[in-house]
Coordinates of C-alpha atoms in Angstrom, one line a residue:
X46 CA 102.9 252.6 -22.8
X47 CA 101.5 249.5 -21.7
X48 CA 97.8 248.5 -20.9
X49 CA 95.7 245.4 -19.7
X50 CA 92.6 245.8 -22.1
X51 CA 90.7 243.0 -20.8
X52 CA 90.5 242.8 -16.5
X53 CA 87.5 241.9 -14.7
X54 CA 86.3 242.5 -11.0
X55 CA 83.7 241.5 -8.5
X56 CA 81.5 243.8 -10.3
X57 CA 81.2 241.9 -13.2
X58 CA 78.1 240.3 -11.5
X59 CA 77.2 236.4 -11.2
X60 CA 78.8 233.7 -13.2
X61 CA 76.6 232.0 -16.3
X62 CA 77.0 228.8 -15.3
X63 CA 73.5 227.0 -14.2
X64 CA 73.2 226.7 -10.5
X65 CA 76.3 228.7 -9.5
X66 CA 74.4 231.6 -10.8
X67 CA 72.7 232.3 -8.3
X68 CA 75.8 231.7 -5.8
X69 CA 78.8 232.5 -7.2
X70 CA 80.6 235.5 -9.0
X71 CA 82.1 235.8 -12.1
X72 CA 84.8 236.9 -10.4
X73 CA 86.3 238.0 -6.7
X74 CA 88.9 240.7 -7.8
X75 CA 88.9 243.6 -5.4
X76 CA 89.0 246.6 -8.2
X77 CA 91.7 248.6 -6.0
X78 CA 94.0 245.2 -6.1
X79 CA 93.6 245.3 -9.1
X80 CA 95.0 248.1 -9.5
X81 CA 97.8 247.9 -7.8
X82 CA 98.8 244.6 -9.2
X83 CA 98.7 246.4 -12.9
X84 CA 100.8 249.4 -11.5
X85 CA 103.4 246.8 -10.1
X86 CA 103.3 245.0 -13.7
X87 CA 104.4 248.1 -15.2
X88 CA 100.9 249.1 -16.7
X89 CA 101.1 253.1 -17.5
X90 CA 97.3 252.7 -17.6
X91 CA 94.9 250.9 -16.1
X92 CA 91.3 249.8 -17.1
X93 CA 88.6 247.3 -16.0
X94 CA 86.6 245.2 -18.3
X95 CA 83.5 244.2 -16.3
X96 CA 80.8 242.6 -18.2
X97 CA 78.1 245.0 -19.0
X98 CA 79.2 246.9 -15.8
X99 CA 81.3 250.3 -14.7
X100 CA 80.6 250.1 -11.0
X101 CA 84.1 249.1 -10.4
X102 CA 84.9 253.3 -11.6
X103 CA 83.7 254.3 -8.5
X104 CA 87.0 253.2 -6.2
X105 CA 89.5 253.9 -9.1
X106 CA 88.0 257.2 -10.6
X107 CA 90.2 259.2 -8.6
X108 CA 93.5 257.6 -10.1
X109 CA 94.6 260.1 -12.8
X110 CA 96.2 256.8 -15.5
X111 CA 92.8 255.1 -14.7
X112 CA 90.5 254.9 -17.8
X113 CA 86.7 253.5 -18.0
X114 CA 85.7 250.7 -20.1
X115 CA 83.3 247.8 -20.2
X116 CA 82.7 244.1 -21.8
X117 CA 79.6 244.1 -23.5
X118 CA 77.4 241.3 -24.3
X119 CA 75.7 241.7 -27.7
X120 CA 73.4 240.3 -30.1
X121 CA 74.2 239.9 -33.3
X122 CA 71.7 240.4 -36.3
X123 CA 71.9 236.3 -36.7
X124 CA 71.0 235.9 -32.9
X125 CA 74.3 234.6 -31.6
X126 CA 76.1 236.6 -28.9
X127 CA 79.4 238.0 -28.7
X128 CA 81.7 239.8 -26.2
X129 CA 82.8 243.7 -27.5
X130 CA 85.4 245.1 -25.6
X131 CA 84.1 249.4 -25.3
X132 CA 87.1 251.8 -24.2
X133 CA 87.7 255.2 -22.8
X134 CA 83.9 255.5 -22.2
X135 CA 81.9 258.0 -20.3
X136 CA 78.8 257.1 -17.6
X137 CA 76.7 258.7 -20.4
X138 CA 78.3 256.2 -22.8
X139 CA 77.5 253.3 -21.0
X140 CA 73.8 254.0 -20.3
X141 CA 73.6 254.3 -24.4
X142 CA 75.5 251.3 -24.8
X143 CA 73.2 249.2 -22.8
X144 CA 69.8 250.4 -23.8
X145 CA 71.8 249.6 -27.8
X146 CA 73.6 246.1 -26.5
X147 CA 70.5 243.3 -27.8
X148 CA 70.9 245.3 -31.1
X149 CA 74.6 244.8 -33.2
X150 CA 73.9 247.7 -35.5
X151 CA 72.5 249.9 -33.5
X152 CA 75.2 249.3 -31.3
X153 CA 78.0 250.1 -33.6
X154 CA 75.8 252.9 -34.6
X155 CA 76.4 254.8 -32.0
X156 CA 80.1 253.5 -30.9
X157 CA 81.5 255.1 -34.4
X158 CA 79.4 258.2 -34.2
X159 CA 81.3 258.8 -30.8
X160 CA 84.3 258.0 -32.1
X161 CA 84.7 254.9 -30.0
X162 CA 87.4 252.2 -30.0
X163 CA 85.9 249.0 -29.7
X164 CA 86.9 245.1 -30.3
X165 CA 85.3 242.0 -30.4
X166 CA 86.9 239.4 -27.3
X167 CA 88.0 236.0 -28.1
X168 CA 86.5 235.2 -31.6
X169 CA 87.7 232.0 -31.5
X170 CA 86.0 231.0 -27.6
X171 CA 82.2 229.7 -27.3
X172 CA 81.4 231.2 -24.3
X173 CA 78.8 233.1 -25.5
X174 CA 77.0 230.0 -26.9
X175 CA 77.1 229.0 -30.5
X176 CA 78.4 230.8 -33.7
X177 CA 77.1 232.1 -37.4
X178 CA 79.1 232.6 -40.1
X179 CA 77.7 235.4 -41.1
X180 CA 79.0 237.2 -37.5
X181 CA 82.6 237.0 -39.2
X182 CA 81.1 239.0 -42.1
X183 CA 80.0 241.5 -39.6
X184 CA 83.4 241.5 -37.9
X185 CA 84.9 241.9 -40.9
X186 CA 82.8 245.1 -42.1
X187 CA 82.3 247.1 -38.6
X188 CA 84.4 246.0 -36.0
X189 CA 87.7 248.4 -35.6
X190 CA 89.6 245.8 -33.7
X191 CA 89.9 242.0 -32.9
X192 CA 91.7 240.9 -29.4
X193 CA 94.5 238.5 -31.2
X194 CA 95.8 237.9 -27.4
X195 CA 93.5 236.6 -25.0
X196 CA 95.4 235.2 -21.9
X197 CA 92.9 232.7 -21.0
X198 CA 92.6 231.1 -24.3
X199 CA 95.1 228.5 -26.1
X200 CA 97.9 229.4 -28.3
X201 CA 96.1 228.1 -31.2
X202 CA 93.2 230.2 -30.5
X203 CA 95.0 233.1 -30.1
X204 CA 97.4 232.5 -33.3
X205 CA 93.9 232.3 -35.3
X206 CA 92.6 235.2 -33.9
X207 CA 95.9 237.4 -34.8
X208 CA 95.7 236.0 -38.5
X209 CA 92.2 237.0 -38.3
X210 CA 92.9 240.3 -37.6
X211 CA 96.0 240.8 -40.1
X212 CA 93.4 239.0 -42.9
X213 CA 90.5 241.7 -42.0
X214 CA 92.7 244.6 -41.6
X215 CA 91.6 244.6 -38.0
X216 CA 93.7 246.6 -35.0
X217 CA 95.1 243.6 -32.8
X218 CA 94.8 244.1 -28.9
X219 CA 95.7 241.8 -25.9
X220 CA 94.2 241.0 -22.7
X221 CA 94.3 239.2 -19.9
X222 CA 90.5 238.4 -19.1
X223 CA 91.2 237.5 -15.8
X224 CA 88.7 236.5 -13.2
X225 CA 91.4 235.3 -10.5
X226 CA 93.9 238.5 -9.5
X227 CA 97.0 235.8 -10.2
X228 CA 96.9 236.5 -14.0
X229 CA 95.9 240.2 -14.2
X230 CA 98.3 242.3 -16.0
X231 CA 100.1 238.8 -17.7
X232 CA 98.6 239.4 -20.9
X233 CA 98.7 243.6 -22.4
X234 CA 98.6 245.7 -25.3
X235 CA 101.6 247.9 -25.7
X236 CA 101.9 251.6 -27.6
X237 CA 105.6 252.6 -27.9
X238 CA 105.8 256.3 -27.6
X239 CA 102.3 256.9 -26.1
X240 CA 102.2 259.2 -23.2
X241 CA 98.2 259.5 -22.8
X242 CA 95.4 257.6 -22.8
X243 CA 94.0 259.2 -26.2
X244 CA 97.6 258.7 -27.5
X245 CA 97.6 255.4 -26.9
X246 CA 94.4 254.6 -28.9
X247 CA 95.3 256.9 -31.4
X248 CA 98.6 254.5 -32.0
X249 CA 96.5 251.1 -32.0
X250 CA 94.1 253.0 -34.7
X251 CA 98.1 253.7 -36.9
X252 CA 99.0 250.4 -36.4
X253 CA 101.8 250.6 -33.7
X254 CA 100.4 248.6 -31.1
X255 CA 102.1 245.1 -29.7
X256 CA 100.4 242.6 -28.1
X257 CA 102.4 240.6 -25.4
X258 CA 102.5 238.2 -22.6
X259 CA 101.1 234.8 -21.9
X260 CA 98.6 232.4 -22.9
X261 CA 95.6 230.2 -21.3
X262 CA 96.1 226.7 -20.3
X263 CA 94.2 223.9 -18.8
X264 CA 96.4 224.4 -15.2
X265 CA 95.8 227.7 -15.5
X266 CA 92.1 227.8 -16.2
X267 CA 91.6 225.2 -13.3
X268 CA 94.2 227.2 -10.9
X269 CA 91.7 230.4 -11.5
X270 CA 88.3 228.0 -11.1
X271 CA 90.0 226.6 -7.5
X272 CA 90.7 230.4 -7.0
X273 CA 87.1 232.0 -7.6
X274 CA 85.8 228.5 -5.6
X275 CA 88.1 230.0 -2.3
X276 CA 86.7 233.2 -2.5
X277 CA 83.2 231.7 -2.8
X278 CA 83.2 229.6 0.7
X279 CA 85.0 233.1 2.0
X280 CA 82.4 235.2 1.0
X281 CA 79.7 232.7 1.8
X282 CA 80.5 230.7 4.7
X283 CA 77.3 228.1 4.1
X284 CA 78.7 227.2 0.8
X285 CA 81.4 225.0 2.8
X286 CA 78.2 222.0 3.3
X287 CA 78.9 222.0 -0.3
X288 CA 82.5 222.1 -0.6
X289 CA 82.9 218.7 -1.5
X290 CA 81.7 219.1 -4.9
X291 CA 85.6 221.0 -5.7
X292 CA 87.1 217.9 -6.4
X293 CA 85.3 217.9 -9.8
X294 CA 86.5 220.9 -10.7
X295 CA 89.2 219.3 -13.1
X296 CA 86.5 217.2 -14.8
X297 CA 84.4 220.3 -15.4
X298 CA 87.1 222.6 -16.8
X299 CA 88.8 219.5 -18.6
X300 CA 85.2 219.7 -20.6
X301 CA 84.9 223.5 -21.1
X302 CA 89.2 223.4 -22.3
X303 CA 88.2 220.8 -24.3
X304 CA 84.8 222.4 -25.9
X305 CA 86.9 225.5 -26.6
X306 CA 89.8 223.5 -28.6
X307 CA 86.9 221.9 -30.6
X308 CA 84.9 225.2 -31.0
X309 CA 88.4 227.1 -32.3
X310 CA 89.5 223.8 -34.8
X311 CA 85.7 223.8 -36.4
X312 CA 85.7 228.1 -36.6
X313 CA 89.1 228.5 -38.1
X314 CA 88.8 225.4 -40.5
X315 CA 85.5 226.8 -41.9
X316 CA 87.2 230.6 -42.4
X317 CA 90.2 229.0 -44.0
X318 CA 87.7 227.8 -46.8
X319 CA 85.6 231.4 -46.8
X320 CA 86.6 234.3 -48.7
X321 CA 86.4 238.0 -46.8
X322 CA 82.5 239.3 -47.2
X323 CA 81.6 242.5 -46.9
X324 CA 78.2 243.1 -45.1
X325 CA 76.1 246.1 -45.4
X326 CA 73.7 247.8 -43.2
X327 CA 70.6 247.7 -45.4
X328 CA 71.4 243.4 -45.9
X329 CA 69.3 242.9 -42.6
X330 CA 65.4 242.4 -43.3
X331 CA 63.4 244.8 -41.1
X332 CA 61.5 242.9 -38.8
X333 CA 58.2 242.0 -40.0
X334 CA 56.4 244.3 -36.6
X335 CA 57.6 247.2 -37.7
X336 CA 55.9 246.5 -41.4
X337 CA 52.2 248.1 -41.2
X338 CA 50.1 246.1 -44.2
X339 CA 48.6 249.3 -44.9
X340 CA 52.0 250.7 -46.6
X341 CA 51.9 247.4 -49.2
X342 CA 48.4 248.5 -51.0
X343 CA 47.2 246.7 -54.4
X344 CA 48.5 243.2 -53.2
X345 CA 51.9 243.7 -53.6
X346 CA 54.3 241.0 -52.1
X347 CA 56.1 242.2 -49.2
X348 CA 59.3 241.1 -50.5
X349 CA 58.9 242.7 -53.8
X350 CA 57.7 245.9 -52.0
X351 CA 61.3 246.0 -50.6
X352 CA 63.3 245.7 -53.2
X353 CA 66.0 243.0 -53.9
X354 CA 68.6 244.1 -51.1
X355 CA 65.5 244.5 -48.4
X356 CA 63.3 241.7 -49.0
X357 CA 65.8 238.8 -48.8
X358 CA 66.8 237.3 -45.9
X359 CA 71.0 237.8 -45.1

């Protein structure tokens, strides 16, 4: 049984990019293409990763094989962000999931008291802005699953994030994280022998998943920009007084390729020289609003009211 873990749609919203977000999408896939597209790539399953989104459900809800799940952008307890893949979720699930998403441990909280899979998207990718060490330490101690294919990052990145995984212990899963329909269903998780949806998860959780298919590249990544640009001046006609501005295109994905290179080298250099840390719930100071003076009487420091685990920083 194969499946696509990592798809996106028109309903994934506007694109973070300044300016353009207030213009242009994250992406122009039409959810039933998408569909379609999986089914003719041999996907037994389908699902669609929108970020922070399940509106795309509503067109592909009545397909039996069709499964909901969501990309979620989360804060960490060091303030960085990063992407978590949520699968085989319900519409009460994804109400929880966002009223928990600005809060990492309250967020996986909740995900392992339902009993849901979960993975964090391209580690090795600064997408989501900058990076702690201390986020890896988090990965390492509540994250289920790391995505070890991503089929819009480089090899390299991809071959670090599959080490990753197989040095935490982590389930490895594969996506394509395409925003353009031409590389949907290029990049997939496979479960030999699964025959259902639960199945299938149950086999990535035993260790019988396989990750397949292809990897990002710099013609690819500016082949999907020129892509989402087309559907732009379709969808907004004005857009073509500024059509002009395509021809830098290359130069700006030349820059973000090589940003991501750099961001990977630096991330997987500093883990080669790191040893595996476990992190603990109680290793995150409460924040100091919550603290009432009142419960520290006699002049008691606040950090030695806490205790040694509580009243040091992580």
């Amino acid at each position: 049984m194969r499946c696509d873990l990592h798809v996106h749609s028109v309903a994934s919203g506007m694109c973070s990019t300044p300016v353009l977000n207030r213009i242009c999408r994250e992406s122009y896939n039409d959810a039933a293409e998408v569909y379609k597209r999986l089914k003719k790539l041999d996907m037994a399953i389908v699902t669609i990763t929108d970020h922070d989104s399940i509106d795309a459900a509503e067109v592909l809800r009545k397909y039996p094989d069709f499964f909901l799940s969501e990309e979620v952008t989360v804060r960490m307890p060091t303030g960085t962000e990063v992407h978590v893949g949520v699968y085989d979720i319900r519409e009460r699930d994804h109400v929880e999931i966002q009223r928990r998403r600005n809060d990492f441990i309250s967020l996986v909280m909740y995900l392992t008291e339902r009993k849901l899979f979960f993975s964090v998207n391209h580690v090795f990718s600064g997408l989501t802005g900058r990076r702690d060490e201390h986020d890896f330490d988090w990965f390492a101690s509540y994250v289920p699953a790391l995505e070890a294919r991503n089929g819009q990052m480089c090899a390299k990145a991809n071959s670090d994030a599959a080490n990753l995984a197989a040095r935490f212990g982590k389930v490895a899963i594969a996506g394509s994280d395409s925003h353009a329909i031409a590389g949907v269903g290029l990049t997939h998780t496979e479960v030999p022998g699964a025959r259902t949806v639960d199945e299938f998860f149950a086999g990535l959780m035993q260790g019988r998943g396989r990750i397949h298919g292809v990897h990002g590249g710099y013609a690819k990544l500016t082949a999907d920009v020129f892509s989402i640009v087309n559907s732009l001046l379709h969808d907004k006609p004005w857009t073509l007084a500024i059509s002009p501005l395509a021809v830098l295109v290359p130069f700006f994905t030349a820059g973000h390729w090589l940003n991501e290179i750099r961001f990977c080298r630096k991330w997987s250099a500093i883990l080669d020289n790191t040893e595996k840390r476990t992190r603990r719930l109680w290793d995150v100071p409460p924040r100091a609003d919550n603290l009432i003076p009142e419960h520290f009487p006699f002049g008691i420091p606040l950090a030695s009211s806490l205790g040694p685990s509580l009243g040091t920083s992580a």
